[in-house]
């Protein structure tokens, strides 16, 4: 679909306009949204940089579930909608709710890691990259480096386009000895660190209640 390609190419205004037109025509013809145009619209609104659009995307992604329930860490099971938590977390982050975003990102990573969906690695790459960005902002450089490494390992085998597009994020770390040491580790060690960090973070959130 053209709307998805506009979003993937980061042309968000064109993506939003194309999606809105398509949804209007589908509604007029009383046809189903079998191409998930509403989802692409929400992705485009999320990334548009416009707070009103970000809030619209947040409402779409959370559906009938309240933000309070999404941020709860007392009822974590083995399976849930990992992409939904990631998208909600991104909306919260772009709205300035860093704490809420971190919880959603962690839950997204946790559920995606346990899933067997066909898009598992691509979505794990997003969750890991968003976690890395936020952790770096919070001054947690070592954890950030691990999640950056895991995101690019995930994308290198699932989406070289995303891997290449985001290389600029790590170019600034290439002269950092800590990052070089982490990125040179075997994948299982990086994966183990990330999993342990996620589990410890969620456990700490439960203990703080």
PDB file of C-alpha atoms in Angstrom:
ATOM      1  CA  UNK A   1       0.000   0.000   0.000  1.00  0.00           C
ATOM      2  CA  UNK A   2       1.191   3.517  -0.838  1.00  0.00           C
ATOM      3  CA  UNK A   3       0.293   4.780   2.620  1.00  0.00           C
ATOM      4  CA  UNK A   4       2.597   2.256   4.314  1.00  0.00           C
ATOM      5  CA  UNK A   5       5.460   3.130   1.957  1.00  0.00           C
ATOM      6  CA  UNK A   6       4.989   6.831   2.701  1.00  0.00           C
ATOM      7  CA  UNK A   7       5.254   6.041   6.422  1.00  0.00           C
ATOM      8  CA  UNK A   8       8.285   3.781   5.964  1.00  0.00           C
ATOM      9  CA  UNK A   9       9.992   6.542   3.960  1.00  0.00           C
ATOM     10  CA  UNK A  10       9.227   8.971   6.834  1.00  0.00           C
ATOM     11  CA  UNK A  11       6.911  11.139   4.722  1.00  0.00           C
ATOM     12  CA  UNK A  12       4.351  11.396   7.502  1.00  0.00           C
ATOM     13  CA  UNK A  13       2.104  14.209   6.182  1.00  0.00           C
ATOM     14  CA  UNK A  14       1.628  12.369   2.895  1.00  0.00           C
ATOM     15  CA  UNK A  15       1.048   9.081   4.744  1.00  0.00           C
ATOM     16  CA  UNK A  16      -1.598  10.661   6.978  1.00  0.00           C
ATOM     17  CA  UNK A  17      -3.387  12.281   4.057  1.00  0.00           C
ATOM     18  CA  UNK A  18      -3.345   9.068   2.002  1.00  0.00           C
ATOM     19  CA  UNK A  19      -4.626   6.997   4.922  1.00  0.00           C
ATOM     20  CA  UNK A  20      -7.420   9.425   5.768  1.00  0.00           C
ATOM     21  CA  UNK A  21      -8.555   9.521   2.150  1.00  0.00           C
ATOM     22  CA  UNK A  22      -8.482   5.717   1.883  1.00  0.00           C
ATOM     23  CA  UNK A  23     -10.424   5.260   5.125  1.00  0.00           C
ATOM     24  CA  UNK A  24     -13.012   7.802   4.002  1.00  0.00           C
ATOM     25  CA  UNK A  25     -13.513   5.986   0.695  1.00  0.00           C
ATOM     26  CA  UNK A  26     -13.714   2.600   2.458  1.00  0.00           C
ATOM     27  CA  UNK A  27     -16.327   3.957   4.829  1.00  0.00           C
ATOM     28  CA  UNK A  28     -18.274   5.481   1.966  1.00  0.00           C
ATOM     29  CA  UNK A  29     -18.262   2.133   0.158  1.00  0.00           C
ATOM     30  CA  UNK A  30     -18.991   0.242   3.406  1.00  0.00           C
ATOM     31  CA  UNK A  31     -15.905  -1.924   2.912  1.00  0.00           C
ATOM     32  CA  UNK A  32     -13.623  -3.452   5.534  1.00  0.00           C
ATOM     33  CA  UNK A  33     -10.130  -2.153   6.220  1.00  0.00           C
ATOM     34  CA  UNK A  34      -8.401  -5.388   5.164  1.00  0.00           C
ATOM     35  CA  UNK A  35      -5.066  -3.632   4.508  1.00  0.00           C
ATOM     36  CA  UNK A  36      -4.847  -2.245   8.071  1.00  0.00           C
ATOM     37  CA  UNK A  37      -4.858   1.325   6.845  1.00  0.00           C
ATOM     38  CA  UNK A  38      -6.026   2.556  10.257  1.00  0.00           C
ATOM     39  CA  UNK A  39      -2.905   1.031  11.794  1.00  0.00           C
ATOM     40  CA  UNK A  40      -0.656   2.769   9.259  1.00  0.00           C
ATOM     41  CA  UNK A  41      -2.487   6.030   9.975  1.00  0.00           C
ATOM     42  CA  UNK A  42      -1.748   5.610  13.697  1.00  0.00           C
ATOM     43  CA  UNK A  43       1.936   4.888  12.987  1.00  0.00           C
ATOM     44  CA  UNK A  44       2.120   8.039  10.864  1.00  0.00           C
ATOM     45  CA  UNK A  45       0.340  10.129  13.490  1.00  0.00           C
ATOM     46  CA  UNK A  46       2.681   8.751  16.169  1.00  0.00           C
ATOM     47  CA  UNK A  47       5.772   9.811  14.250  1.00  0.00           C
ATOM     48  CA  UNK A  48       4.422  13.109  12.908  1.00  0.00           C
ATOM     49  CA  UNK A  49       5.801  15.273  15.717  1.00  0.00           C
ATOM     50  CA  UNK A  50       2.368  16.836  16.238  1.00  0.00           C
ATOM     51  CA  UNK A  51       1.073  16.336  19.780  1.00  0.00           C
ATOM     52  CA  UNK A  52      -2.579  16.177  18.735  1.00  0.00           C
ATOM     53  CA  UNK A  53      -1.764  13.448  16.223  1.00  0.00           C
ATOM     54  CA  UNK A  54       0.373  11.598  18.791  1.00  0.00           C
ATOM     55  CA  UNK A  55      -2.575  11.590  21.189  1.00  0.00           C
ATOM     56  CA  UNK A  56      -4.843  10.225  18.437  1.00  0.00           C
ATOM     57  CA  UNK A  57      -2.307   7.449  17.814  1.00  0.00           C
ATOM     58  CA  UNK A  58      -2.161   6.684  21.529  1.00  0.00           C
ATOM     59  CA  UNK A  59      -5.932   6.277  21.663  1.00  0.00           C
ATOM     60  CA  UNK A  60      -5.815   3.920  18.675  1.00  0.00           C
ATOM     61  CA  UNK A  61      -2.989   1.754  20.007  1.00  0.00           C
ATOM     62  CA  UNK A  62      -4.353   1.378  23.537  1.00  0.00           C
ATOM     63  CA  UNK A  63      -7.851   0.511  22.324  1.00  0.00           C
ATOM     64  CA  UNK A  64     -10.181  -0.205  25.222  1.00  0.00           C
ATOM     65  CA  UNK A  65      -7.330  -0.691  27.711  1.00  0.00           C
ATOM     66  CA  UNK A  66      -6.643   2.175  30.116  1.00  0.00           C
ATOM     67  CA  UNK A  67      -3.180   3.680  30.449  1.00  0.00           C
ATOM     68  CA  UNK A  68      -3.211   2.720  34.139  1.00  0.00           C
ATOM     69  CA  UNK A  69      -3.748  -0.919  33.239  1.00  0.00           C
ATOM     70  CA  UNK A  70      -1.037  -0.822  30.577  1.00  0.00           C
ATOM     71  CA  UNK A  71       1.444   0.600  33.077  1.00  0.00           C
ATOM     72  CA  UNK A  72       0.594  -1.992  35.718  1.00  0.00           C
ATOM     73  CA  UNK A  73       3.426  -4.442  36.394  1.00  0.00           C
ATOM     74  CA  UNK A  74       1.533  -6.625  38.835  1.00  0.00           C
ATOM     75  CA  UNK A  75      -0.179  -8.825  36.246  1.00  0.00           C
ATOM     76  CA  UNK A  76       2.558  -9.732  33.765  1.00  0.00           C
ATOM     77  CA  UNK A  77       1.887 -13.023  32.008  1.00  0.00           C
ATOM     78  CA  UNK A  78       3.875 -14.973  29.442  1.00  0.00           C
ATOM     79  CA  UNK A  79       2.006 -13.602  26.449  1.00  0.00           C
ATOM     80  CA  UNK A  80       0.479 -10.293  25.441  1.00  0.00           C
ATOM     81  CA  UNK A  81       0.582  -7.781  22.595  1.00  0.00           C
ATOM     82  CA  UNK A  82       4.243  -6.772  22.481  1.00  0.00           C
ATOM     83  CA  UNK A  83       3.918  -4.401  19.486  1.00  0.00           C
ATOM     84  CA  UNK A  84       1.004  -2.612  21.157  1.00  0.00           C
ATOM     85  CA  UNK A  85       3.092  -1.911  24.280  1.00  0.00           C
ATOM     86  CA  UNK A  86       5.920  -0.624  22.103  1.00  0.00           C
ATOM     87  CA  UNK A  87       3.639   1.722  20.181  1.00  0.00           C
ATOM     88  CA  UNK A  88       1.980   2.992  23.352  1.00  0.00           C
ATOM     89  CA  UNK A  89       5.396   3.489  24.909  1.00  0.00           C
ATOM     90  CA  UNK A  90       6.588   5.489  21.909  1.00  0.00           C
ATOM     91  CA  UNK A  91       3.506   7.711  22.101  1.00  0.00           C
ATOM     92  CA  UNK A  92       4.070   8.271  25.830  1.00  0.00           C
ATOM     93  CA  UNK A  93       7.732   9.090  25.229  1.00  0.00           C
ATOM     94  CA  UNK A  94       6.882  11.599  22.501  1.00  0.00           C
ATOM     95  CA  UNK A  95       4.317  13.114  24.871  1.00  0.00           C
ATOM     96  CA  UNK A  96       6.953  13.566  27.603  1.00  0.00           C
ATOM     97  CA  UNK A  97       6.041  10.622  29.860  1.00  0.00           C
ATOM     98  CA  UNK A  98       9.484   9.041  30.170  1.00  0.00           C
ATOM     99  CA  UNK A  99       8.644   6.800  33.125  1.00  0.00           C
ATOM    100  CA  UNK A 100       5.544   5.402  31.445  1.00  0.00           C
ATOM    101  CA  UNK A 101       7.450   4.909  28.205  1.00  0.00           C
ATOM    102  CA  UNK A 102      10.176   2.926  29.965  1.00  0.00           C
ATOM    103  CA  UNK A 103       7.632   0.549  31.522  1.00  0.00           C
ATOM    104  CA  UNK A 104       5.879   0.011  28.194  1.00  0.00           C
ATOM    105  CA  UNK A 105       9.155  -0.516  26.347  1.00  0.00           C
ATOM    106  CA  UNK A 106      10.247  -3.086  28.918  1.00  0.00           C
ATOM    107  CA  UNK A 107       6.936  -4.924  28.717  1.00  0.00           C
ATOM    108  CA  UNK A 108       7.075  -4.799  24.922  1.00  0.00           C
ATOM    109  CA  UNK A 109      10.543  -6.368  24.875  1.00  0.00           C
ATOM    110  CA  UNK A 110       9.463  -9.006  27.395  1.00  0.00           C
ATOM    111  CA  UNK A 111       6.396 -10.078  25.425  1.00  0.00           C
ATOM    112  CA  UNK A 112       8.102  -9.889  22.031  1.00  0.00           C
ATOM    113  CA  UNK A 113      10.961 -12.060  23.234  1.00  0.00           C
ATOM    114  CA  UNK A 114       8.467 -14.720  24.324  1.00  0.00           C
ATOM    115  CA  UNK A 115       6.463 -14.556  21.075  1.00  0.00           C
ATOM    116  CA  UNK A 116       6.815 -16.620  17.915  1.00  0.00           C
ATOM    117  CA  UNK A 117       5.306 -14.137  15.437  1.00  0.00           C
ATOM    118  CA  UNK A 118       6.757 -13.734  11.962  1.00  0.00           C
ATOM    119  CA  UNK A 119       7.729 -10.115  12.729  1.00  0.00           C
ATOM    120  CA  UNK A 120       9.338 -10.959  16.069  1.00  0.00           C
ATOM    121  CA  UNK A 121      12.893  -9.883  15.205  1.00  0.00           C
ATOM    122  CA  UNK A 122      11.855  -6.673  13.443  1.00  0.00           C
ATOM    123  CA  UNK A 123       9.713  -5.638  16.404  1.00  0.00           C
ATOM    124  CA  UNK A 124      12.406  -6.673  18.903  1.00  0.00           C
ATOM    125  CA  UNK A 125      14.748  -4.398  16.968  1.00  0.00           C
ATOM    126  CA  UNK A 126      12.360  -1.484  17.448  1.00  0.00           C
ATOM    127  CA  UNK A 127      11.800  -2.226  21.158  1.00  0.00           C
ATOM    128  CA  UNK A 128      15.538  -2.563  21.771  1.00  0.00           C
ATOM    129  CA  UNK A 129      16.378   0.599  19.830  1.00  0.00           C
ATOM    130  CA  UNK A 130      13.749   2.663  21.647  1.00  0.00           C
ATOM    131  CA  UNK A 131      14.961   1.306  24.992  1.00  0.00           C
ATOM    132  CA  UNK A 132      18.541   2.144  24.045  1.00  0.00           C
ATOM    133  CA  UNK A 133      17.609   5.714  23.090  1.00  0.00           C
ATOM    134  CA  UNK A 134      15.777   6.293  26.356  1.00  0.00           C
ATOM    135  CA  UNK A 135      18.399   4.640  28.554  1.00  0.00           C
ATOM    136  CA  UNK A 136      21.104   6.750  26.928  1.00  0.00           C
ATOM    137  CA  UNK A 137      19.089   9.897  27.680  1.00  0.00           C
ATOM    138  CA  UNK A 138      18.797   8.748  31.302  1.00  0.00           C
ATOM    139  CA  UNK A 139      22.566   8.355  31.581  1.00  0.00           C
ATOM    140  CA  UNK A 140      22.495   4.544  31.661  1.00  0.00           C
ATOM    141  CA  UNK A 141      25.129   4.194  28.959  1.00  0.00           C
ATOM    142  CA  UNK A 142      26.186   0.582  29.510  1.00  0.00           C
ATOM    143  CA  UNK A 143      22.629  -0.772  29.371  1.00  0.00           C
ATOM    144  CA  UNK A 144      21.970   1.468  26.366  1.00  0.00           C
ATOM    145  CA  UNK A 145      24.942  -0.017  24.485  1.00  0.00           C
ATOM    146  CA  UNK A 146      23.691  -3.542  25.085  1.00  0.00           C
ATOM    147  CA  UNK A 147      20.239  -2.727  23.735  1.00  0.00           C
ATOM    148  CA  UNK A 148      21.699  -0.896  20.727  1.00  0.00           C
ATOM    149  CA  UNK A 149      23.784  -3.983  19.969  1.00  0.00           C
ATOM    150  CA  UNK A 150      20.792  -6.269  20.335  1.00  0.00           C
ATOM    151  CA  UNK A 151      18.624  -4.086  18.092  1.00  0.00           C
ATOM    152  CA  UNK A 152      21.135  -4.171  15.258  1.00  0.00           C
ATOM    153  CA  UNK A 153      21.694  -7.902  15.653  1.00  0.00           C
ATOM    154  CA  UNK A 154      17.910  -8.345  15.392  1.00  0.00           C
ATOM    155  CA  UNK A 155      17.626  -6.142  12.314  1.00  0.00           C
ATOM    156  CA  UNK A 156      20.712  -7.512  10.585  1.00  0.00           C
ATOM    157  CA  UNK A 157      18.946 -10.857  10.120  1.00  0.00           C
ATOM    158  CA  UNK A 158      15.418  -9.533   9.567  1.00  0.00           C
ATOM    159  CA  UNK A 159      15.571  -6.064   7.984  1.00  0.00           C
ATOM    160  CA  UNK A 160      18.889  -4.821   6.554  1.00  0.00           C
ATOM    161  CA  UNK A 161      17.081  -1.625   5.495  1.00  0.00           C
ATOM    162  CA  UNK A 162      16.317  -0.765   9.126  1.00  0.00           C
ATOM    163  CA  UNK A 163      19.821  -1.778  10.166  1.00  0.00           C
ATOM    164  CA  UNK A 164      21.403   0.537   7.597  1.00  0.00           C
ATOM    165  CA  UNK A 165      18.958   3.372   8.297  1.00  0.00           C
ATOM    166  CA  UNK A 166      19.838   3.409  11.993  1.00  0.00           C
ATOM    167  CA  UNK A 167      23.610   3.016  11.717  1.00  0.00           C
ATOM    168  CA  UNK A 168      24.037   6.699  12.459  1.00  0.00           C
ATOM    169  CA  UNK A 169      22.804   6.034  15.999  1.00  0.00           C
ATOM    170  CA  UNK A 170      25.850   3.951  16.807  1.00  0.00           C
ATOM    171  CA  UNK A 171      28.427   5.801  14.729  1.00  0.00           C
ATOM    172  CA  UNK A 172      28.969   8.179  17.658  1.00  0.00           C
ATOM    173  CA  UNK A 173      29.908   5.207  19.866  1.00  0.00           C
ATOM    174  CA  UNK A 174      32.456   3.618  17.563  1.00  0.00           C
ATOM    175  CA  UNK A 175      35.387   5.227  19.396  1.00  0.00           C
ATOM    176  CA  UNK A 176      33.983   4.281  22.807  1.00  0.00           C
ATOM    177  CA  UNK A 177      35.916   1.365  24.318  1.00  0.00           C
ATOM    178  CA  UNK A 178      32.950   0.214  26.426  1.00  0.00           C
ATOM    179  CA  UNK A 179      30.658   0.058  23.403  1.00  0.00           C
ATOM    180  CA  UNK A 180      33.278  -1.745  21.323  1.00  0.00           C
ATOM    181  CA  UNK A 181      33.721  -4.300  24.084  1.00  0.00           C
ATOM    182  CA  UNK A 182      29.966  -4.907  24.343  1.00  0.00           C
ATOM    183  CA  UNK A 183      29.298  -5.044  20.605  1.00  0.00           C
ATOM    184  CA  UNK A 184      32.105  -7.577  20.112  1.00  0.00           C
ATOM    185  CA  UNK A 185      30.522 -10.070  22.532  1.00  0.00           C
ATOM    186  CA  UNK A 186      28.724 -13.182  21.361  1.00  0.00           C
ATOM    187  CA  UNK A 187      25.034 -12.610  20.665  1.00  0.00           C
ATOM    188  CA  UNK A 188      23.907 -14.920  23.450  1.00  0.00           C
ATOM    189  CA  UNK A 189      25.758 -12.793  26.016  1.00  0.00           C
ATOM    190  CA  UNK A 190      24.165  -9.589  24.732  1.00  0.00           C
ATOM    191  CA  UNK A 191      20.758 -11.284  24.668  1.00  0.00           C
ATOM    192  CA  UNK A 192      21.239 -12.592  28.226  1.00  0.00           C
ATOM    193  CA  UNK A 193      22.159  -9.132  29.517  1.00  0.00           C
ATOM    194  CA  UNK A 194      19.109  -7.541  27.884  1.00  0.00           C
ATOM    195  CA  UNK A 195      16.752 -10.196  29.215  1.00  0.00           C
ATOM    196  CA  UNK A 196      18.179  -9.891  32.726  1.00  0.00           C
ATOM    197  CA  UNK A 197      17.869  -6.096  32.593  1.00  0.00           C
ATOM    198  CA  UNK A 198      14.232  -6.309  31.511  1.00  0.00           C
ATOM    199  CA  UNK A 199      13.317  -8.877  34.169  1.00  0.00           C
ATOM    200  CA  UNK A 200      15.109  -6.925  36.909  1.00  0.00           C
ATOM    201  CA  UNK A 201      13.511  -3.640  35.854  1.00  0.00           C
ATOM    202  CA  UNK A 202      10.003  -5.107  35.857  1.00  0.00           C
ATOM    203  CA  UNK A 203      10.670  -6.843  39.197  1.00  0.00           C
ATOM    204  CA  UNK A 204      11.899  -3.576  40.698  1.00  0.00           C
ATOM    205  CA  UNK A 205       8.732  -1.841  39.493  1.00  0.00           C
ATOM    206  CA  UNK A 206       6.658  -4.519  41.264  1.00  0.00           C
ATOM    207  CA  UNK A 207       8.697  -4.210  44.470  1.00  0.00           C
ATOM    208  CA  UNK A 208       8.250  -0.432  44.493  1.00  0.00           C
ATOM    209  CA  UNK A 209       4.435  -0.691  44.534  1.00  0.00           C
TER     210      UNK A 209
END
